[in-house]
mmCIF file of C-alpha atoms in Angstrom:
data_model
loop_
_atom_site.group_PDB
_atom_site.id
_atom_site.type_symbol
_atom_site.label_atom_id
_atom_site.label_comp_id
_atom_site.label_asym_id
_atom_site.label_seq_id
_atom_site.Cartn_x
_atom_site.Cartn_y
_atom_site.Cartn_z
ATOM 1 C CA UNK W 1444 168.738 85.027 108.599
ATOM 2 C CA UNK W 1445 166.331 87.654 108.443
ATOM 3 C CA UNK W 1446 163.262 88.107 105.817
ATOM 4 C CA UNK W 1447 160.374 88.990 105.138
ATOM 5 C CA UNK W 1448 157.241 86.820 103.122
ATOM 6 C CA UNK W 1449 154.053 88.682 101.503
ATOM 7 C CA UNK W 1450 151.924 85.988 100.515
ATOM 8 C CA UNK W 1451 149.832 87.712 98.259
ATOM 9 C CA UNK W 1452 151.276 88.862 94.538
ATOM 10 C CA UNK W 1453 148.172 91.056 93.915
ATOM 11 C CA UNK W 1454 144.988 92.790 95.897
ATOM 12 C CA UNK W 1455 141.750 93.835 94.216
ATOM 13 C CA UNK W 1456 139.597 96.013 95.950
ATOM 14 C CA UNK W 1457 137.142 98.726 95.521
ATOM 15 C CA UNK W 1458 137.184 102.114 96.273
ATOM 16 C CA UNK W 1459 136.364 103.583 99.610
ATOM 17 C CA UNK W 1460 136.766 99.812 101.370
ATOM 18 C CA UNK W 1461 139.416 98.786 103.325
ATOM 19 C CA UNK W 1462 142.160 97.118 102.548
ATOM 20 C CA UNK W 1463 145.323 95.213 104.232
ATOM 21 C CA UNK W 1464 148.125 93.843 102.486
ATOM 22 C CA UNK W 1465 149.621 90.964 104.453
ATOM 23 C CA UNK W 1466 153.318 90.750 105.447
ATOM 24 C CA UNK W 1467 154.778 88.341 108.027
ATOM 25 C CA UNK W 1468 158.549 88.188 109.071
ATOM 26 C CA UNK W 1469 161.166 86.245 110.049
ATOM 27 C CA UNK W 1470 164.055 87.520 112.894
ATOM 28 C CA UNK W 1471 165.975 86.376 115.080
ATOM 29 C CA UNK W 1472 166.017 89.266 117.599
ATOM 30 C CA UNK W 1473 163.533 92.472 117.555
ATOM 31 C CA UNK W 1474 162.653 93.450 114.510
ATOM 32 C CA UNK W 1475 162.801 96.842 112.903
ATOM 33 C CA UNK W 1476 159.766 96.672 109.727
ATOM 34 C CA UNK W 1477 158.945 98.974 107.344
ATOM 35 C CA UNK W 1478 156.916 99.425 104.827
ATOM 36 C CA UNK W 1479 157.511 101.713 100.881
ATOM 37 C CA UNK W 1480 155.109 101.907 98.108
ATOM 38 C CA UNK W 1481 156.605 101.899 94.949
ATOM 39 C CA UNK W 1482 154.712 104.142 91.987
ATOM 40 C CA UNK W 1483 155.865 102.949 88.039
ATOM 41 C CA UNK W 1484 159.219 103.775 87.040
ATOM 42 C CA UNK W 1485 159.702 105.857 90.282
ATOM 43 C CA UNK W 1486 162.085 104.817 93.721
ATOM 44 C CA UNK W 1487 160.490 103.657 97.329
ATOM 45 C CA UNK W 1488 158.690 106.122 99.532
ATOM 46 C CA UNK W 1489 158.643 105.432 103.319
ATOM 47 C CA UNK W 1490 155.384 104.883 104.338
ATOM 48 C CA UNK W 1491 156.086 103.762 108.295
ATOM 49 C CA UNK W 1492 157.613 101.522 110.847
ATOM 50 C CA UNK W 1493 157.794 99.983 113.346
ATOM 51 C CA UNK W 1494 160.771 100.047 115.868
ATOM 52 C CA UNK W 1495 159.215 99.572 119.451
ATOM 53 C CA UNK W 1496 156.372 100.655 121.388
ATOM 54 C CA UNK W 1497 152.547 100.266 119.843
ATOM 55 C CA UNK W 1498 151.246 97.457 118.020
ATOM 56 C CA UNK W 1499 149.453 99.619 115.669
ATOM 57 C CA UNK W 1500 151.327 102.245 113.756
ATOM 58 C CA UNK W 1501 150.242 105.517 111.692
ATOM 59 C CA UNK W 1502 151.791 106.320 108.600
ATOM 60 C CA UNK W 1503 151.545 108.220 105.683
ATOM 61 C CA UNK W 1504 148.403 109.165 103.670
ATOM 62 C CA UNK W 1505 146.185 107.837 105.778
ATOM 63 C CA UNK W 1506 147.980 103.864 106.017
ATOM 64 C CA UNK W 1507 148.866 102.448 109.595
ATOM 65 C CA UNK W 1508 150.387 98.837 110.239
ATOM 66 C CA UNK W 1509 149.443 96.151 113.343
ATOM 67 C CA UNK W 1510 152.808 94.917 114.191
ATOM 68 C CA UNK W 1511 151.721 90.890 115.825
ATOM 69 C CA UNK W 1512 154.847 89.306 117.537
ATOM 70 C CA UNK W 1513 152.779 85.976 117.910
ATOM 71 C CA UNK W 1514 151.755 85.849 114.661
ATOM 72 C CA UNK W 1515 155.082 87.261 113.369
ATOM 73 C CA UNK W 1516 153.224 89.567 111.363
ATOM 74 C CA UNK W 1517 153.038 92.927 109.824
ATOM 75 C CA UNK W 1518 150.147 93.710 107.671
ATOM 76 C CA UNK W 1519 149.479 97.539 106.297
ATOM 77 C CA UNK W 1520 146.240 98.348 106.224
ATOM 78 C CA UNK W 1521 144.003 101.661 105.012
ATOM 79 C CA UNK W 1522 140.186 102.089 106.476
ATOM 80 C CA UNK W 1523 139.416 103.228 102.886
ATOM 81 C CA UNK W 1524 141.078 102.548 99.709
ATOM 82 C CA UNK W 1525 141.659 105.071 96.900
ATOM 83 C CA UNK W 1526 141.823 104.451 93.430
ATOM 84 C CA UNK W 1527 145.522 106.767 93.831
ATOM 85 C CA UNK W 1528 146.602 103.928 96.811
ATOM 86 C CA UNK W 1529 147.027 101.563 93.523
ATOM 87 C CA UNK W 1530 150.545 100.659 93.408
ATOM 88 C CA UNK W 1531 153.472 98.119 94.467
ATOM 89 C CA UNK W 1532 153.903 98.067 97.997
ATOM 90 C CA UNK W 1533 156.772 96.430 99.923
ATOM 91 C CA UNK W 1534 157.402 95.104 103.506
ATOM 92 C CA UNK W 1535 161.148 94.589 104.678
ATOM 93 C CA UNK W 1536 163.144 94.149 107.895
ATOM 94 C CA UNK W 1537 166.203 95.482 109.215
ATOM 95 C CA UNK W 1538 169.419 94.037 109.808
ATOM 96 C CA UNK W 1539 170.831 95.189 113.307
ATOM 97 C CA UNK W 1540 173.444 92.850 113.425
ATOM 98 C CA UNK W 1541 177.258 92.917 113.270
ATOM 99 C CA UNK W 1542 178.667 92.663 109.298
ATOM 100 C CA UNK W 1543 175.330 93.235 108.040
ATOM 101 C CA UNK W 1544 173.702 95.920 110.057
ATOM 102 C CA UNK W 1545 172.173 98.455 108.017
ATOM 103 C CA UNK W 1546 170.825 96.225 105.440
ATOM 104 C CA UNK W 1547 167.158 95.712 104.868
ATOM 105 C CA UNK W 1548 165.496 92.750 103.119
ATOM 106 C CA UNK W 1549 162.453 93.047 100.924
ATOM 107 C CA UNK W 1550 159.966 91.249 100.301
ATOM 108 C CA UNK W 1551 158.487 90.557 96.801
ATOM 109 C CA UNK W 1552 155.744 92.948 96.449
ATOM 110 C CA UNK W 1553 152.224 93.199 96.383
ATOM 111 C CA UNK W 1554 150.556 94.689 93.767
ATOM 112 C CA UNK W 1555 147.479 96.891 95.184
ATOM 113 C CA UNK W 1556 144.790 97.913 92.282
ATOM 114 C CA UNK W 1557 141.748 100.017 93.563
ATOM 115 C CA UNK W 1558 139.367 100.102 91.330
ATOM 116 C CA UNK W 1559 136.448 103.006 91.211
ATOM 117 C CA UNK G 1304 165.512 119.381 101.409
ATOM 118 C CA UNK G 1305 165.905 117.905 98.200
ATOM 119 C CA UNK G 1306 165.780 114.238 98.442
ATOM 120 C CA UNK G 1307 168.142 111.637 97.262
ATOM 121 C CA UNK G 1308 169.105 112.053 93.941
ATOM 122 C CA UNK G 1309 170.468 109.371 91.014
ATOM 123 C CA UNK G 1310 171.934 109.959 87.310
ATOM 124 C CA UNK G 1311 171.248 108.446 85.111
ATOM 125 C CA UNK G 1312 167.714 107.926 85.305
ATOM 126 C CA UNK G 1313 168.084 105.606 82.256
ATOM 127 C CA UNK G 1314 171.474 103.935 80.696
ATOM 128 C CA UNK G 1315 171.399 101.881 77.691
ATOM 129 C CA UNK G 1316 174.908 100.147 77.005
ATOM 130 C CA UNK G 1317 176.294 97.818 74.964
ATOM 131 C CA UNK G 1318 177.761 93.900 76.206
ATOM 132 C CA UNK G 1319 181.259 94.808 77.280
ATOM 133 C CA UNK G 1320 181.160 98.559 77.956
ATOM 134 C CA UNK G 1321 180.926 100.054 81.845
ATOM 135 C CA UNK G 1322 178.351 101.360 83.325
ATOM 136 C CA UNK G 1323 178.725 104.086 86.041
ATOM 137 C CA UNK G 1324 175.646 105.318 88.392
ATOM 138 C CA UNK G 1325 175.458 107.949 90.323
ATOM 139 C CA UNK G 1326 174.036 108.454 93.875
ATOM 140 C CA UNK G 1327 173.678 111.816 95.492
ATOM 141 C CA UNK G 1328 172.345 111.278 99.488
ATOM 142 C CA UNK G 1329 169.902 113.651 101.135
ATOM 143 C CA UNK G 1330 171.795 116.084 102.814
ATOM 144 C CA UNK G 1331 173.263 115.435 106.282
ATOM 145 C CA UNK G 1332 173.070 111.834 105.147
ATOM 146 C CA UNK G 1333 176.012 109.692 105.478
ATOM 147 C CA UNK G 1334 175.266 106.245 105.001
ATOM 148 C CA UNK G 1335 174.031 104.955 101.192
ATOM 149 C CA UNK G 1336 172.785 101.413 100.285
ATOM 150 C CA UNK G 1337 172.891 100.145 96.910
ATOM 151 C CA UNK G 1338 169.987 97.888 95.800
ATOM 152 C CA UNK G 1339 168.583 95.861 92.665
ATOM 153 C CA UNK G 1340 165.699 95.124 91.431
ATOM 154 C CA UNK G 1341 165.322 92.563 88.874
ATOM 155 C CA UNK G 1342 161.875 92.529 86.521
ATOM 156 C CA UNK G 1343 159.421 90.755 89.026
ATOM 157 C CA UNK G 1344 161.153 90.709 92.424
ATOM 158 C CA UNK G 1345 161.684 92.861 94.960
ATOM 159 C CA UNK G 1346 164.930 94.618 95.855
ATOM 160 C CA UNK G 1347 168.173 92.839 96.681
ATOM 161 C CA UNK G 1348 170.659 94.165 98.565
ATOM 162 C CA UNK G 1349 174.112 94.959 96.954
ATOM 163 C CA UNK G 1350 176.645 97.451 99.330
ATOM 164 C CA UNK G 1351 176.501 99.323 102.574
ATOM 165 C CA UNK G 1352 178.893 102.323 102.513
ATOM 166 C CA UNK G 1353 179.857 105.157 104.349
ATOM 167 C CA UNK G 1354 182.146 108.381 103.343
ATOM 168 C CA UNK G 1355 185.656 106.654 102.213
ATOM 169 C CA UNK G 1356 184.461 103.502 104.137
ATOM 170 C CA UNK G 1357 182.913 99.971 102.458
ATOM 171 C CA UNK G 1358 180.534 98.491 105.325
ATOM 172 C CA UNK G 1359 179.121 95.743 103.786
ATOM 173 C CA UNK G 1360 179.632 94.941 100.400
ATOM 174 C CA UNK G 1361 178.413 91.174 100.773
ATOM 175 C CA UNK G 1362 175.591 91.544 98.606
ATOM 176 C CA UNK G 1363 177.817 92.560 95.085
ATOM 177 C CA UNK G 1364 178.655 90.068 92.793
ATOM 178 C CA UNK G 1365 182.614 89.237 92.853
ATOM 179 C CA UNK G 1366 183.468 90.200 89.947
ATOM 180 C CA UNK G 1367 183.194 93.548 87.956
ATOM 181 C CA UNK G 1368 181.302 95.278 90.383
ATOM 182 C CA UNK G 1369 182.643 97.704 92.715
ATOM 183 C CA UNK G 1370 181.255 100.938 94.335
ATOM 184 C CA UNK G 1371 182.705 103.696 95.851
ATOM 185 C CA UNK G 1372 181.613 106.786 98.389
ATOM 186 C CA UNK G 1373 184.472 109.355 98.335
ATOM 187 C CA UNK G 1374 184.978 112.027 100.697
ATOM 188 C CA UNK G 1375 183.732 114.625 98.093
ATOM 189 C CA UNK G 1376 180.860 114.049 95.490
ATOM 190 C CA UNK G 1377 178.119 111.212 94.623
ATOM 191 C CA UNK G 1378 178.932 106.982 95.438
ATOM 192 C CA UNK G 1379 179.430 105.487 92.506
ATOM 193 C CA UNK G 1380 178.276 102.200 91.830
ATOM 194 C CA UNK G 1381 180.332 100.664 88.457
ATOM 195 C CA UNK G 1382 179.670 97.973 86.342
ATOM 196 C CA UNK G 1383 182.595 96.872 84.374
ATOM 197 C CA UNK G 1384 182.316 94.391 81.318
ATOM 198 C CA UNK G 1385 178.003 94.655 81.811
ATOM 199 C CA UNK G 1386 176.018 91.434 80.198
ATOM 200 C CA UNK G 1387 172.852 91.389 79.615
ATOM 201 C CA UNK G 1388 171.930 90.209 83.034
ATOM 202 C CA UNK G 1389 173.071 93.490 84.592
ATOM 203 C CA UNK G 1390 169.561 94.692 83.147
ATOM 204 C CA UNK G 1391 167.046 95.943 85.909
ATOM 205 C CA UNK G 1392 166.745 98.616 88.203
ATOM 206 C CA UNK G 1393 169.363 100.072 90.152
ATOM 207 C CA UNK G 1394 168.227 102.025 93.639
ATOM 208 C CA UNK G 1395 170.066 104.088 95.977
ATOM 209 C CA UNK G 1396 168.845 104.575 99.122
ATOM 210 C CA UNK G 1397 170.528 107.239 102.334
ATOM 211 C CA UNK G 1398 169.970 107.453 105.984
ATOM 212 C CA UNK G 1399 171.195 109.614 108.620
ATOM 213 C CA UNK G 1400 174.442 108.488 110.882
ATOM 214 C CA UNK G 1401 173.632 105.095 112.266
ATOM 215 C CA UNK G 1402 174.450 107.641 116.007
ATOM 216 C CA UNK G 1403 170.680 107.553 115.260
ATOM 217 C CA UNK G 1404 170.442 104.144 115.758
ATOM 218 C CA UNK G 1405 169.481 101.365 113.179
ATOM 219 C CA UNK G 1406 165.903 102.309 113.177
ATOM 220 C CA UNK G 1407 166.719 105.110 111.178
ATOM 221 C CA UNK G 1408 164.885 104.923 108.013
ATOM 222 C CA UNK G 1409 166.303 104.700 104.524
ATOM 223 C CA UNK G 1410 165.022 107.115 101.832
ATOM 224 C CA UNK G 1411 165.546 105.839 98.057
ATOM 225 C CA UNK G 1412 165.919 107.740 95.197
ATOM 226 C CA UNK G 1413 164.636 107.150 91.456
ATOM 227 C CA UNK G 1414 166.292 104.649 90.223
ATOM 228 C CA UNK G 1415 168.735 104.286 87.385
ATOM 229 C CA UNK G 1416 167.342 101.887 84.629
ATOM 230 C CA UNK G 1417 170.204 99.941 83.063
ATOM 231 C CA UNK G 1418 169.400 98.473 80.094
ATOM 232 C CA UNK G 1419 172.118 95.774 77.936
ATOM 233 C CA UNK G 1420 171.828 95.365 74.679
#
């Protein structure tokens, strides 16, 4: 089965350093990863993924993700935080097989806080 | 383009009654995903369906839960008979036809928060 692990519930740190919020996986083919950020009380925007291709991917306002196949990992990272990056962010993978393609699993979240 | 769009944004209801939400996909989108999130977890998958079509409805409970995507108008996902653990955060979420392959990303819209009293 696929799915996805962030071992961290919460991330503290200051403005303007950087900051990574850690997401490993579990698949068993290629894996399709992606990352949303989740504001309070609003849906999941798409930050980025990863499909094939380069390790390290750019997303949106200013976030990128080093996809590690040996470490089965994933982690999103920002060279400097904002106190407006401070949010819920999830990692999930994608389901390309058979009855359950399309589906994506989440994992738990990881609350970011930025403070000034 | 607007993006994808849910009614209710909030629905309060009452043990026993239905509850009906509403999920509008981004247009040219013909695939929507169903998804809930319970207080303190992340999102669990419910249904995969496409116009007329149920893909993948694994994720719904058995019983008094059923969702629909009809040729015209908004999927409906319907809660008959809600309890009080229906509560939480219901998220719809579209993608383009999977001719784009299953890399395609899913966009999710606002949420509807059902609340049982």
């Amino acid at each position: 089965a696929q799915s996805v692990a962030q071992p961290e519930d919460q991330v503290n740190v200051a403005e303007g350093n950087p900051l990574t919020v850690k997401c490993t996986y579990s698949v068993s083919g290629n894996p399709y990863l992606f990352w949303y950020v989740q504001y309070p009380n609003r849906g999941l925007q798409f930050l980025l993924k990863y499909i094939t291709g380069d390790n390290l991917v750019k997303g949106s306002y200013g976030f990128e993700a080093e996809f590690n196949k040996s470490q089965t990992s994933f982690h999103l990272k920002k060279p400097s935080a904002l106190v407006s990056d401070s949010a819920l962010y999830f990692c999930a993978v994608r389901d390309y097989r058979g009855s359950t393609l399309g589906r994506l699993y989440f994992g738990r979240g990881t609350q970011l806080t930025v403070w000034p | 383009n607007a993006g994808v769009m849910q009614n209710p944004r909030h629905l309060v209801r009452r043990r026993g009654q239905e509850a009906r939400l509403r999920c509008s996909p981004m247009k040219g989108h013909s695939h929507v995903y169903w998804y809930r999130q319970l207080p303190e977890e992340g999102l669990k998958f419910m249904v995969y369906l496409q116009k007329e079509n149920i893909i993948d409805e694994s994720g719904m409970p058995k019983e008094r839960f059923s969702a629909e995507f009809p040729k015209e108008g908004p999927s409906i996902l319907r809660i008959q008979q809600v309890v009080r653990g229906d509560s939480a955060a219901y998220f719809c979420a579209s993608s383009p036809p999977v001719g784009g392959g299953v890399q395609e990303t899913q966009y999710f819209g606002p949420g509807t928060r059902l609340l049982v009293l």
